[in-house]
Amino acid sequence: QVEQVKLLDRFSTSNKSVTGTLYLTATHLLFIDSSQKETWILHHHIAAVEKLPLTTSGCPLVIQCKNFRIVHFVVPRERDCHDIYNSLLQLSKTAKYEELYAFSYNPKQNESEQVKGWQLIDLAEEYKRMGVPNAYWQLSDANRDYKICETYPKELYVPRTASKPIIVGSSKFRSKGRFPVLSYYHKNKEAAICRCSQPLSGFSARCLEDEHMLQAISKANPSNRYMYVMDTRPKLNAMANRAAGKGYENEDNYSNIRFQFVGIENIHVMRSSLQKLLEVSGTRGLSVNDFLSGLENSGWLRHIKAVVDAAVFLVKAIAVESASVLVHCSDGWDRTSQVCSLGALLLDSYYRTIKGFMVLIEKDWISFGHKFSDRCCQLDGDPKEISPVFTQFLECVWNLTEQFPQAFEYNEVFLLQIHEHVHSCQFGNFLGNCEKEREELKVKEKTYSLWPFLLAEQKKYRNPLYNPDFLPELTLLEPNTVSFNFKFWRNMYHQFDRSMHPRQSVLNLIMNLSEQNKQLEEDIKELEAKIKQRNGQSDVVLVKEHQQSAHPAPVALKTPPCFKKEQPPIPGNDAVRTIEGSNTADNRYSELVSEFSKAEPAVVSLEYGVARMTC
Amino acid sequence: MEFAELIKTPRADNVVLHRPFHAAVEGTLCLTGHHLIFSSRRHDNTEELWLLHSNIDSCEKRFVGSLGTIVIKCKDLRIIQLDIPGMEECLNIASSIEVLSTLDSVTLLYPFFYRPMFEVLEDGWRSFLPDQEFELLSSATDEWRLSCINKEFSVCPSYPPVVIVPKCITDEELRKVAMFRHGSRFPVLSYYHRKNGMIMMRSSQPLTGTNGRRCKEDEKLINASLRPGKRGYIIDTRSLNVAQQARAKGGGFEQEVHYPQWRRIHKGIERFNILQESLIKLVEACNDQSHNMDRWLSKLEASNWLTHVKEILTTACLAAQCIDREGASVLVHGTEGTDSTLQVTSLAQIILDPRCRTIRGFESLVVREWLQAGHPFQQRCAQSAYSNSKQKWEAPVFLLFLDCVWQILRQFPCSFEFNEQFLIMLFEHAYASQFGTFLGNSESERAKLKLPQKTMSLWSWVNRKEELSKFQNPIYEANSLVIWPAVAPQSLQLWAGVFLRWNRPSQYLEEAQEEMVKIIKYNKELQDKVKVLRRHLAEMEAAERVQGHL
């Protein structure tokens, strides 16, 4: 506990700050300011801690979080600052999974609730929903003991004609043994999205089993004789891989495949792209042109567009040509996950529901071994393995929700909340790098699943404009991918910089209104029933009335319980999650008053880095 | 001149109309004196497109064999293409459009011929008179008076006949001040902040010249707006450099020695062709769908449009801040005081004054701070983003103002009585209209053209119930507070409703908007129903009680 700590406003040009007390708990860093406002920071969320050179007012400490919160403290005494710094360094870097928050987090659920929570998302059920197994596709037990591929789940769906030797042979020809398996099956078109890793083709190697495997996939689609193979990497990268004995499919060796590169960059490019983006967006007193050129130089939106473009290519092959598509990148767990899941989301409206989106993440990301632990740096590990691949996926989805405001059951807050928990290590879902690891960690016994918690508070995550009949079932969502449709996701990268957001939120308002509508509908039913009852039983009432008059309570003064609902709706008071204020108290006007009255006479500073008067 | 002489081919059949995101349609093209009309009859579905010639910014023709193609680019940024069979017809039509869309004489424009199809309930020309504004003011303060010094537009040609000035300044003194200000635009009252009695004035630059001329009456006038012992701020919308250069041409800025109670702040709001170039570049970038991400972002950046938006908003925030937070009076001017000055004074009022966020209040603001204040609409809005004319006086000053309003509206979606459509409508009418409101460059020109007698006012049309309903914001809730917009680059957005309007499918966004309105309406219905039922129940209970007592 350190007192008299100042929390600086990140973008204020006048170094305005609030003073409060800093507490360090086993799991969180907590700051309580003089107005009792609390700022909680989970240790696992801390990406970097930096001690800046000593100033006259104290020792500055900058904490960068994985959810893009940046806090700037000034600690009066250097020793305290040093202590906090060291503690945070230790606490934010965990060496063992067992030390992660999820293993100590106790939401007061009993065991059966915990088990039920884990059963909420059932992937076998999901494949059934898609229509497999069927005449062409079957469940394979080849990977029962993770023998063929450690990073795949146990239950895999493959074409019926792909025998075990073919599977085994193909897996030996694929990087990390990740042979082609079913990711999504489109009932109406009988076409499939399959995924795998790159072939170990080098310059000339071939593998008959792998060729058989692809043929089996192709033949499992009765409506089209050719299939697409999408290499999501830039051609140059794929070619470079050949030198290392890896590479891409040679069209001559495989019958009836159409091969296509789509050019999504690798994890290292993405990591440095995000780094650049954050540098730009974190600049104080940023000009419009510096922002736009910084945005351009970071390449971030270019990458986002590339992922969506790839998904659009994929779904057109399926929806327009009824062709099956095999997607891969290098290892088939980053770009492949992005493109497969986004493709399925465009094809199938189920994934645009709250539950469906959970299923999609469980399937294409968690079960197929996206390396959440490495990519999100859950344990102290190789910084070169960190990459915002999943964040990009969420951002692609957000861009789609902006283009199709009625197509999604969930809202932006839902996406942000998932992003929060991918990094929080509070729930077991995203721990580790693959199913096998999670099994070894006994995640399902020792930790809780995130999804039931999100479902329990799904009111917050509902899109009030959602229209389930927006498009007929299994009708393709066709986004426009012209560059100007992609926007900087302010609510993600400046989620905690409230001064940057609209002061009134249409989303919150409409959410409240539609909630209120439901309540009003019930009130009406109740009132109507009461009136009906009175009409029917006026005789009985007469008798009752006599008794009531014995202790008369003036009706006019009694406030019926439903009256409360006529008051303006109050937005969710969960301060951390409320992104945009919708009532006047949230608008910071009161805060503004005190801010301006404090301004020095010679220099007038405007809130939000607006301007400086120069005299 | 007869329009018929200019129209050699008044009608062409089998013309094909192409528009982005619409299937091509075949139909008949007609030219009239003021309109290009395209109509297609398919089955029982008749579709008509009416385009004012004055809305046409550029017209290009090209031929493939005998099939001619005319590409028409409009001032509202829409682009359509017409395929016209027959070389002669096509040439005739193209040349007619060229002439009709660039008529020299104002009195030949459509507003002088337009006969309204609606009943005029309120004459918009008389809806917003300075006297009414003054009446409002005098209920709050008696330090100001209405001066008729400019009655015949004899003192300042770009000012209205009556202006509001400090009570202690005589007309004689005003005359002297007028001699000291560029274009005779002496300081007049722009806004009175009821909350603390602070005021905002606007004017043009003082004519100090290189030898630092001064004018005692000018000093007296602007000092009259100060509270005893208080200081004020002069916001010069030009950078210090530009202001200093202006001295060589006889202009200049207020010297500290002569205005010791005032602190001067320079901001760099651009004007004229720099803005026009910016608009041209922006529209070019928005219209090219093939740009990859890097190219789009660099084109957006190179256009500088959002930089202008940020600069204007920032300056307006500054003016508002001086008034509301510092409790100081403010004088705003640039060079002429007809462009950036008005952007700043009008935006500051939107930030400060809840009345300006209502439909009527905003209309009144446009009339007061733009039309009566002498923004030369006819010059500025003569051409839009597609024309090659490149005249120095063309500039999207008003569009930039509307864009800034839209940015604030986006940040405070519940605080405005009007919606985005209202702003877009004003943009359209400022550039091409059947109404006379935006014709002319000043009140004196409007008086000479007898616009109030000869043309219909836009406000007469807008302020009818049928039209108003289109422009009302369903989530409006009067907010009496000052609204401070965020101006960080991350908080500003490209105004898609104007610049991407014709370049992206809008169906889903519109449907979502409708759904939103439905939820709001349904909420009102339910609330009403609950009230009725509750009253009904209470009445029943009361009746029962009476019966019970009996």
mmCIF file of N, CA and C in Angstrom, chain A residues 281 286 288-289 293 296 302 404-406 464 470 480 482-484 490 494 499-500 502-504 506 509-510 513 516-517 521 524 531 534-535 541 545-546 555 562 566 589 592-593 596 601 604-606 610-611 613 615, chain B residues 263 265 286 289 291-294 296 298 301 304 307 310 314 317 321-322 325 411-415 475 481-484 486-487 489-491 505 508 511-512 515-516 519 522-523 526 530 534 536 540-541 544-545 548:
data_model
loop_
_atom_site.group_PDB
_atom_site.id
_atom_site.type_symbol
_atom_site.label_atom_id
_atom_site.label_comp_id
_atom_site.label_asym_id
_atom_site.label_seq_id
_atom_site.Cartn_x
_atom_site.Cartn_y
_atom_site.Cartn_z
ATOM 1 N N SER A 281 -1.384 5.891 -31.607
ATOM 2 C CA SER A 281 -2.613 6.270 -30.911
ATOM 3 C C SER A 281 -2.320 6.749 -29.490
ATOM 4 N N LEU A 286 -1.806 14.597 -30.706
ATOM 5 C CA LEU A 286 -1.640 14.038 -32.044
ATOM 6 C C LEU A 286 -2.408 14.886 -33.072
ATOM 7 N N VAL A 288 -4.202 15.304 -36.903
ATOM 8 C CA VAL A 288 -4.972 14.396 -37.755
ATOM 9 C C VAL A 288 -4.055 13.703 -38.754
ATOM 10 N N ASN A 289 -3.166 14.482 -39.346
ATOM 11 C CA ASN A 289 -2.315 13.887 -40.371
ATOM 12 C C ASN A 289 -1.310 12.899 -39.796
ATOM 13 N N SER A 293 -1.290 9.135 -41.049
ATOM 14 C CA SER A 293 -0.095 8.539 -41.646
ATOM 15 C C SER A 293 0.441 7.449 -40.733
ATOM 16 N N GLU A 296 -1.590 4.467 -41.384
ATOM 17 C CA GLU A 296 -1.176 3.862 -42.642
ATOM 18 C C GLU A 296 0.141 3.099 -42.462
ATOM 19 N N ARG A 302 -4.683 -2.441 -43.026
ATOM 20 C CA ARG A 302 -4.406 -3.237 -44.224
ATOM 21 C C ARG A 302 -4.498 -4.731 -43.871
ATOM 22 N N PHE A 404 -23.241 -4.366 -40.814
ATOM 23 C CA PHE A 404 -24.533 -5.044 -40.734
ATOM 24 C C PHE A 404 -25.081 -4.910 -39.315
ATOM 25 N N PRO A 405 -25.633 -3.750 -39.013
ATOM 26 C CA PRO A 405 -26.010 -3.489 -37.613
ATOM 27 C C PRO A 405 -27.107 -4.417 -37.094
ATOM 28 N N GLN A 406 -27.814 -5.101 -37.980
ATOM 29 C CA GLN A 406 -28.908 -5.950 -37.507
ATOM 30 C C GLN A 406 -28.606 -7.435 -37.588
ATOM 31 N N PRO A 464 -29.481 -4.479 -29.440
ATOM 32 C CA PRO A 464 -30.927 -4.240 -29.413
ATOM 33 C C PRO A 464 -31.547 -4.191 -30.813
ATOM 34 N N PHE A 470 -32.825 -11.419 -40.309
ATOM 35 C CA PHE A 470 -32.153 -10.438 -41.147
ATOM 36 C C PHE A 470 -31.891 -10.990 -42.549
ATOM 37 N N ASN A 480 -18.869 -5.360 -47.776
ATOM 38 C CA ASN A 480 -18.186 -4.524 -48.747
ATOM 39 C C ASN A 480 -16.790 -4.268 -48.189
ATOM 40 N N VAL A 482 -14.302 -2.458 -49.565
ATOM 41 C CA VAL A 482 -13.587 -1.267 -50.023
ATOM 42 C C VAL A 482 -12.924 -0.623 -48.805
ATOM 43 N N SER A 483 -11.721 -0.128 -49.004
ATOM 44 C CA SER A 483 -10.896 0.315 -47.870
ATOM 45 C C SER A 483 -11.626 1.234 -46.892
ATOM 46 N N PHE A 484 -12.440 2.149 -47.429
ATOM 47 C CA PHE A 484 -13.029 3.127 -46.510
ATOM 48 C C PHE A 484 -14.041 2.515 -45.541
ATOM 49 N N ARG A 490 -11.809 2.509 -32.113
ATOM 50 C CA ARG A 490 -11.502 3.367 -30.978
ATOM 51 C C ARG A 490 -11.891 2.714 -29.656
ATOM 52 N N HIS A 494 -8.843 2.507 -27.288
ATOM 53 C CA HIS A 494 -8.946 3.584 -26.309
ATOM 54 C C HIS A 494 -10.085 3.310 -25.337
ATOM 55 N N SER A 499 -12.286 10.130 -22.364
ATOM 56 C CA SER A 499 -12.475 11.458 -22.951
ATOM 57 C C SER A 499 -12.573 11.389 -24.470
ATOM 58 N N MET A 500 -12.189 10.269 -25.054
ATOM 59 C CA MET A 500 -12.183 10.193 -26.513
ATOM 60 C C MET A 500 -13.495 9.720 -27.098
ATOM 61 N N PRO A 502 -17.740 9.292 -27.630
ATOM 62 C CA PRO A 502 -18.969 10.088 -27.584
ATOM 63 C C PRO A 502 -19.505 10.106 -26.171
ATOM 64 N N ARG A 503 -20.030 11.242 -25.749
ATOM 65 C CA ARG A 503 -20.505 11.361 -24.379
ATOM 66 C C ARG A 503 -21.872 10.751 -24.194
ATOM 67 N N GLN A 504 -22.558 10.516 -25.286
ATOM 68 C CA GLN A 504 -23.860 9.877 -25.182
ATOM 69 C C GLN A 504 -23.831 8.692 -26.130
ATOM 70 N N VAL A 506 -25.730 5.873 -28.242
ATOM 71 C CA VAL A 506 -26.987 5.424 -28.826
ATOM 72 C C VAL A 506 -27.227 3.967 -28.462
ATOM 73 N N LEU A 509 -28.558 3.632 -24.986
ATOM 74 C CA LEU A 509 -29.912 4.158 -24.920
ATOM 75 C C LEU A 509 -30.909 3.155 -25.490
ATOM 76 N N ILE A 510 -30.585 2.636 -26.668
ATOM 77 C CA ILE A 510 -31.509 1.698 -27.308
ATOM 78 C C ILE A 510 -31.579 0.394 -26.517
ATOM 79 N N LEU A 513 -33.870 1.087 -23.702
ATOM 80 C CA LEU A 513 -35.251 1.199 -24.150
ATOM 81 C C LEU A 513 -35.834 -0.171 -24.455
ATOM 82 N N GLN A 516 -36.527 -1.884 -21.341
ATOM 83 C CA GLN A 516 -37.685 -1.240 -20.724
ATOM 84 C C GLN A 516 -38.975 -1.700 -21.410
ATOM 85 N N ASN A 517 -38.903 -1.836 -22.736
ATOM 86 C CA ASN A 517 -40.090 -2.275 -23.476
ATOM 87 C C ASN A 517 -40.586 -3.631 -22.978
ATOM 88 N N GLU A 521 -44.181 -4.307 -21.362
ATOM 89 C CA GLU A 521 -45.111 -5.303 -21.889
ATOM 90 C C GLU A 521 -45.673 -6.150 -20.751
ATOM 91 N N ILE A 524 -48.105 -4.208 -18.654
ATOM 92 C CA ILE A 524 -49.415 -4.089 -19.302
ATOM 93 C C ILE A 524 -50.226 -5.355 -19.083
ATOM 94 N N ILE A 531 -57.385 -5.583 -14.208
ATOM 95 C CA ILE A 531 -58.628 -4.925 -14.613
ATOM 96 C C ILE A 531 -59.686 -5.962 -14.946
ATOM 97 N N ARG A 534 -61.060 -7.479 -11.919
ATOM 98 C CA ARG A 534 -61.995 -6.589 -11.249
ATOM 99 C C ARG A 534 -63.342 -6.554 -11.953
ATOM 100 N N ASN A 535 -63.253 -6.508 -13.305
ATOM 101 C CA ASN A 535 -64.508 -6.515 -14.058
ATOM 102 C C ASN A 535 -65.322 -7.750 -13.750
ATOM 103 N N VAL A 541 -65.223 -8.194 -5.060
ATOM 104 C CA VAL A 541 -64.420 -7.049 -4.667
ATOM 105 C C VAL A 541 -65.159 -6.186 -3.666
ATOM 106 N N GLU A 545 -63.660 -4.960 -0.323
ATOM 107 C CA GLU A 545 -63.481 -3.529 -0.168
ATOM 108 C C GLU A 545 -63.853 -3.089 1.253
ATOM 109 N N HIS A 546 -64.852 -3.737 1.814
ATOM 110 C CA HIS A 546 -65.278 -3.401 3.172
ATOM 111 C C HIS A 546 -64.166 -3.606 4.163
ATOM 112 N N VAL A 555 -55.132 5.529 -2.026
ATOM 113 C CA VAL A 555 -54.587 4.933 -3.248
ATOM 114 C C VAL A 555 -53.704 5.907 -4.002
ATOM 115 N N CYS A 562 -44.728 -0.490 -10.349
ATOM 116 C CA CYS A 562 -44.257 -0.297 -11.715
ATOM 117 C C CYS A 562 -43.905 1.155 -12.019
ATOM 118 N N GLU A 566 -40.832 4.128 -14.840
ATOM 119 C CA GLU A 566 -41.000 5.285 -15.716
ATOM 120 C C GLU A 566 -39.869 6.284 -15.584
ATOM 121 N N TYR A 589 -19.347 16.387 -17.086
ATOM 122 C CA TYR A 589 -19.446 17.846 -17.013
ATOM 123 C C TYR A 589 -18.977 18.339 -15.660
ATOM 124 N N LEU A 592 -15.482 18.450 -15.474
ATOM 125 C CA LEU A 592 -14.949 19.547 -16.270
ATOM 126 C C LEU A 592 -14.885 20.830 -15.474
ATOM 127 N N VAL A 593 -15.941 21.084 -14.716
ATOM 128 C CA VAL A 593 -16.005 22.343 -13.989
ATOM 129 C C VAL A 593 -14.780 22.495 -13.111
ATOM 130 N N PHE A 596 -11.499 23.146 -15.070
ATOM 131 C CA PHE A 596 -11.233 24.447 -15.656
ATOM 132 C C PHE A 596 -11.005 25.513 -14.590
ATOM 133 N N PRO A 601 -3.841 31.111 -14.631
ATOM 134 C CA PRO A 601 -4.338 32.280 -15.352
ATOM 135 C C PRO A 601 -3.672 32.487 -16.712
ATOM 136 N N VAL A 604 -4.393 28.585 -20.685
ATOM 137 C CA VAL A 604 -5.686 27.925 -20.622
ATOM 138 C C VAL A 604 -5.572 26.635 -21.394
ATOM 139 N N SER A 605 -5.867 25.555 -20.723
ATOM 140 C CA SER A 605 -5.777 24.304 -21.457
ATOM 141 C C SER A 605 -7.166 23.746 -21.621
ATOM 142 N N LEU A 606 -7.411 23.260 -22.776
ATOM 143 C CA LEU A 606 -8.718 22.668 -23.028
ATOM 144 C C LEU A 606 -8.634 21.194 -22.749
ATOM 145 N N VAL A 610 -7.161 19.676 -26.503
ATOM 146 C CA VAL A 610 -7.688 20.513 -27.562
ATOM 147 C C VAL A 610 -6.706 21.602 -27.951
ATOM 148 N N ALA A 611 -6.370 22.425 -27.022
ATOM 149 C CA ALA A 611 -5.610 23.593 -27.444
ATOM 150 C C ALA A 611 -4.855 24.204 -26.298
ATOM 151 N N MET A 613 -3.504 28.031 -25.193
ATOM 152 C CA MET A 613 -3.504 29.438 -25.584
ATOM 153 C C MET A 613 -2.082 29.920 -25.537
ATOM 154 N N CYS A 615 0.108 33.341 -25.687
ATOM 155 C CA CYS A 615 -0.143 34.780 -25.621
ATOM 156 C C CYS A 615 1.128 35.561 -25.915
ATOM 157 N N ARG B 263 -6.359 39.881 -24.661
ATOM 158 C CA ARG B 263 -5.288 38.949 -24.962
ATOM 159 C C ARG B 263 -5.594 38.332 -26.326
ATOM 160 N N ILE B 265 -5.199 35.635 -29.389
ATOM 161 C CA ILE B 265 -4.817 34.251 -29.673
ATOM 162 C C ILE B 265 -4.935 34.030 -31.172
ATOM 163 N N CYS B 286 -12.574 9.386 -52.021
ATOM 164 C CA CYS B 286 -13.769 8.621 -51.642
ATOM 165 C C CYS B 286 -14.396 7.925 -52.853
ATOM 166 N N GLN B 289 -12.992 3.338 -55.619
ATOM 167 C CA GLN B 289 -13.209 2.135 -54.824
ATOM 168 C C GLN B 289 -12.013 1.192 -54.885
ATOM 169 N N HIS B 291 -8.852 1.813 -54.399
ATOM 170 C CA HIS B 291 -7.690 2.114 -53.549
ATOM 171 C C HIS B 291 -7.443 0.995 -52.554
ATOM 172 N N ASN B 292 -6.196 0.591 -52.433
ATOM 173 C CA ASN B 292 -5.894 -0.315 -51.335
ATOM 174 C C ASN B 292 -5.816 0.517 -50.056
ATOM 175 N N MET B 293 -5.658 -0.174 -48.935
ATOM 176 C CA MET B 293 -5.766 0.511 -47.659
ATOM 177 C C MET B 293 -4.752 1.640 -47.526
ATOM 178 N N ASP B 294 -3.502 1.365 -47.891
ATOM 179 C CA ASP B 294 -2.465 2.379 -47.721
ATOM 180 C C ASP B 294 -2.767 3.614 -48.558
ATOM 181 N N TRP B 296 -5.695 4.578 -49.707
ATOM 182 C CA TRP B 296 -6.871 5.274 -49.166
ATOM 183 C C TRP B 296 -6.479 6.161 -47.994
ATOM 184 N N SER B 298 -3.541 7.325 -47.203
ATOM 185 C CA SER B 298 -2.653 8.433 -47.533
ATOM 186 C C SER B 298 -3.409 9.500 -48.317
ATOM 187 N N GLU B 301 -5.401 11.409 -45.808
ATOM 188 C CA GLU B 301 -4.501 12.309 -45.105
ATOM 189 C C GLU B 301 -4.160 13.508 -45.985
ATOM 190 N N ASN B 304 -6.337 16.574 -46.243
ATOM 191 C CA ASN B 304 -6.318 17.528 -45.129
ATOM 192 C C ASN B 304 -7.693 17.898 -44.602
ATOM 193 N N THR B 307 -8.129 17.602 -40.951
ATOM 194 C CA THR B 307 -7.294 18.587 -40.264
ATOM 195 C C THR B 307 -8.042 19.906 -40.141
ATOM 196 N N LYS B 310 -10.716 19.553 -37.524
ATOM 197 C CA LYS B 310 -10.151 19.615 -36.174
ATOM 198 C C LYS B 310 -9.778 21.040 -35.791
ATOM 199 N N THR B 314 -11.523 23.010 -32.822
ATOM 200 C CA THR B 314 -10.669 23.405 -31.713
ATOM 201 C C THR B 314 -10.811 24.893 -31.420
ATOM 202 N N CYS B 317 -14.091 25.539 -29.785
ATOM 203 C CA CYS B 317 -14.037 25.097 -28.384
ATOM 204 C C CYS B 317 -13.308 26.137 -27.543
ATOM 205 N N GLN B 321 -14.764 28.067 -24.537
ATOM 206 C CA GLN B 321 -14.108 27.903 -23.244
ATOM 207 C C GLN B 321 -13.813 29.252 -22.590
ATOM 208 N N CYS B 322 -13.342 30.195 -23.399
ATOM 209 C CA CYS B 322 -13.072 31.535 -22.869
ATOM 210 C C CYS B 322 -14.343 32.110 -22.249
ATOM 211 N N ARG B 325 -15.862 29.069 -19.375
ATOM 212 C CA ARG B 325 -14.990 28.659 -18.266
ATOM 213 C C ARG B 325 -14.177 29.809 -17.705
ATOM 214 N N GLN B 411 -21.073 12.880 -31.338
ATOM 215 C CA GLN B 411 -20.587 12.682 -29.977
ATOM 216 C C GLN B 411 -21.671 12.904 -28.933
ATOM 217 N N PHE B 412 -22.674 13.669 -29.300
ATOM 218 C CA PHE B 412 -23.802 13.915 -28.398
ATOM 219 C C PHE B 412 -25.105 13.595 -29.119
ATOM 220 N N PRO B 413 -25.295 12.335 -29.460
ATOM 221 C CA PRO B 413 -26.421 11.980 -30.338
ATOM 222 C C PRO B 413 -27.785 12.287 -29.734
ATOM 223 N N CYS B 414 -27.851 12.515 -28.437
ATOM 224 C CA CYS B 414 -29.166 12.766 -27.830
ATOM 225 C C CYS B 414 -29.408 14.259 -27.602
ATOM 226 N N SER B 415 -28.447 15.084 -27.900
ATOM 227 C CA SER B 415 -28.566 16.498 -27.526
ATOM 228 C C SER B 415 -29.042 17.405 -28.653
ATOM 229 N N ILE B 475 -34.089 10.365 -30.751
ATOM 230 C CA ILE B 475 -33.591 10.168 -29.386
ATOM 231 C C ILE B 475 -33.237 11.491 -28.717
ATOM 232 N N LEU B 481 -26.979 21.681 -20.938
ATOM 233 C CA LEU B 481 -25.582 21.870 -20.580
ATOM 234 C C LEU B 481 -24.745 22.320 -21.771
ATOM 235 N N VAL B 482 -23.585 22.820 -21.451
ATOM 236 C CA VAL B 482 -22.585 23.085 -22.480
ATOM 237 C C VAL B 482 -22.022 21.732 -22.903
ATOM 238 N N ILE B 483 -21.887 21.504 -24.205
ATOM 239 C CA ILE B 483 -21.368 20.201 -24.634
ATOM 240 C C ILE B 483 -19.974 20.369 -25.240
ATOM 241 N N TRP B 484 -19.025 19.723 -24.603
ATOM 242 C CA TRP B 484 -17.632 19.848 -25.059
ATOM 243 C C TRP B 484 -17.278 18.674 -25.937
ATOM 244 N N ALA B 486 -14.985 16.109 -28.139
ATOM 245 C CA ALA B 486 -13.597 15.661 -28.173
ATOM 246 C C ALA B 486 -13.052 15.951 -29.561
ATOM 247 N N VAL B 487 -11.815 16.415 -29.633
ATOM 248 C CA VAL B 487 -11.266 16.746 -30.941
ATOM 249 C C VAL B 487 -9.988 15.971 -31.253
ATOM 250 N N PRO B 489 -7.778 13.188 -32.927
ATOM 251 C CA PRO B 489 -7.988 12.605 -34.260
ATOM 252 C C PRO B 489 -8.760 11.287 -34.193
ATOM 253 N N GLN B 490 -8.558 10.553 -33.083
ATOM 254 C CA GLN B 490 -9.258 9.275 -32.953
ATOM 255 C C GLN B 490 -10.757 9.484 -32.762
ATOM 256 N N SER B 491 -11.136 10.696 -32.350
ATOM 257 C CA SER B 491 -12.545 10.956 -32.072
ATOM 258 C C SER B 491 -13.268 11.560 -33.267
ATOM 259 N N PRO B 505 -23.357 0.806 -50.281
ATOM 260 C CA PRO B 505 -24.764 0.439 -50.112
ATOM 261 C C PRO B 505 -25.219 0.882 -48.726
ATOM 262 N N TYR B 508 -28.630 -1.499 -45.337
ATOM 263 C CA TYR B 508 -28.606 -2.102 -44.004
ATOM 264 C C TYR B 508 -28.551 -1.048 -42.908
ATOM 265 N N GLU B 511 -32.020 0.452 -42.625
ATOM 266 C CA GLU B 511 -32.941 -0.467 -41.952
ATOM 267 C C GLU B 511 -32.693 -0.468 -40.445
ATOM 268 N N ALA B 512 -31.423 -0.423 -40.086
ATOM 269 C CA ALA B 512 -31.096 -0.405 -38.661
ATOM 270 C C ALA B 512 -31.634 0.861 -38.013
ATOM 271 N N GLU B 515 -35.253 0.468 -37.474
ATOM 272 C CA GLU B 515 -35.507 -0.414 -36.335
ATOM 273 C C GLU B 515 -35.357 0.366 -35.019
ATOM 274 N N MET B 516 -34.365 1.224 -34.999
ATOM 275 C CA MET B 516 -34.138 2.030 -33.816
ATOM 276 C C MET B 516 -35.349 2.935 -33.541
ATOM 277 N N ILE B 519 -38.182 0.974 -32.111
ATOM 278 C CA ILE B 519 -38.045 0.670 -30.676
ATOM 279 C C ILE B 519 -38.451 1.883 -29.848
ATOM 280 N N TYR B 522 -42.242 2.407 -30.118
ATOM 281 C CA TYR B 522 -42.920 1.361 -29.366
ATOM 282 C C TYR B 522 -42.845 1.660 -27.875
ATOM 283 N N ASN B 523 -41.702 2.153 -27.457
ATOM 284 C CA ASN B 523 -41.534 2.504 -26.051
ATOM 285 C C ASN B 523 -42.552 3.567 -25.629
ATOM 286 N N LEU B 526 -46.022 2.029 -25.407
ATOM 287 C CA LEU B 526 -46.186 1.215 -24.202
ATOM 288 C C LEU B 526 -46.336 2.082 -22.964
ATOM 289 N N VAL B 530 -49.513 1.973 -20.529
ATOM 290 C CA VAL B 530 -49.404 1.694 -19.098
ATOM 291 C C VAL B 530 -50.101 2.796 -18.295
ATOM 292 N N ARG B 534 -53.221 2.194 -15.931
ATOM 293 C CA ARG B 534 -53.048 2.449 -14.517
ATOM 294 C C ARG B 534 -54.136 3.405 -14.009
ATOM 295 N N HIS B 536 -57.023 3.771 -15.395
ATOM 296 C CA HIS B 536 -58.248 2.986 -15.432
ATOM 297 C C HIS B 536 -58.400 2.178 -14.147
ATOM 298 N N MET B 540 -61.159 2.452 -11.190
ATOM 299 C CA MET B 540 -61.972 1.323 -10.743
ATOM 300 C C MET B 540 -61.875 1.160 -9.233
ATOM 301 N N GLU B 541 -60.660 1.271 -8.755
ATOM 302 C CA GLU B 541 -60.455 1.101 -7.324
ATOM 303 C C GLU B 541 -61.183 2.185 -6.540
ATOM 304 N N GLU B 544 -64.804 1.531 -6.575
ATOM 305 C CA GLU B 544 -65.115 0.454 -5.642
ATOM 306 C C GLU B 544 -65.150 0.980 -4.202
ATOM 307 N N ARG B 545 -64.201 1.825 -3.943
ATOM 308 C CA ARG B 545 -64.130 2.346 -2.589
ATOM 309 C C ARG B 545 -65.389 3.170 -2.250
ATOM 310 N N GLY B 548 -67.990 0.902 -1.772
ATOM 311 C CA GLY B 548 -67.778 0.246 -0.485
ATOM 312 C C GLY B 548 -68.253 1.117 0.667
#
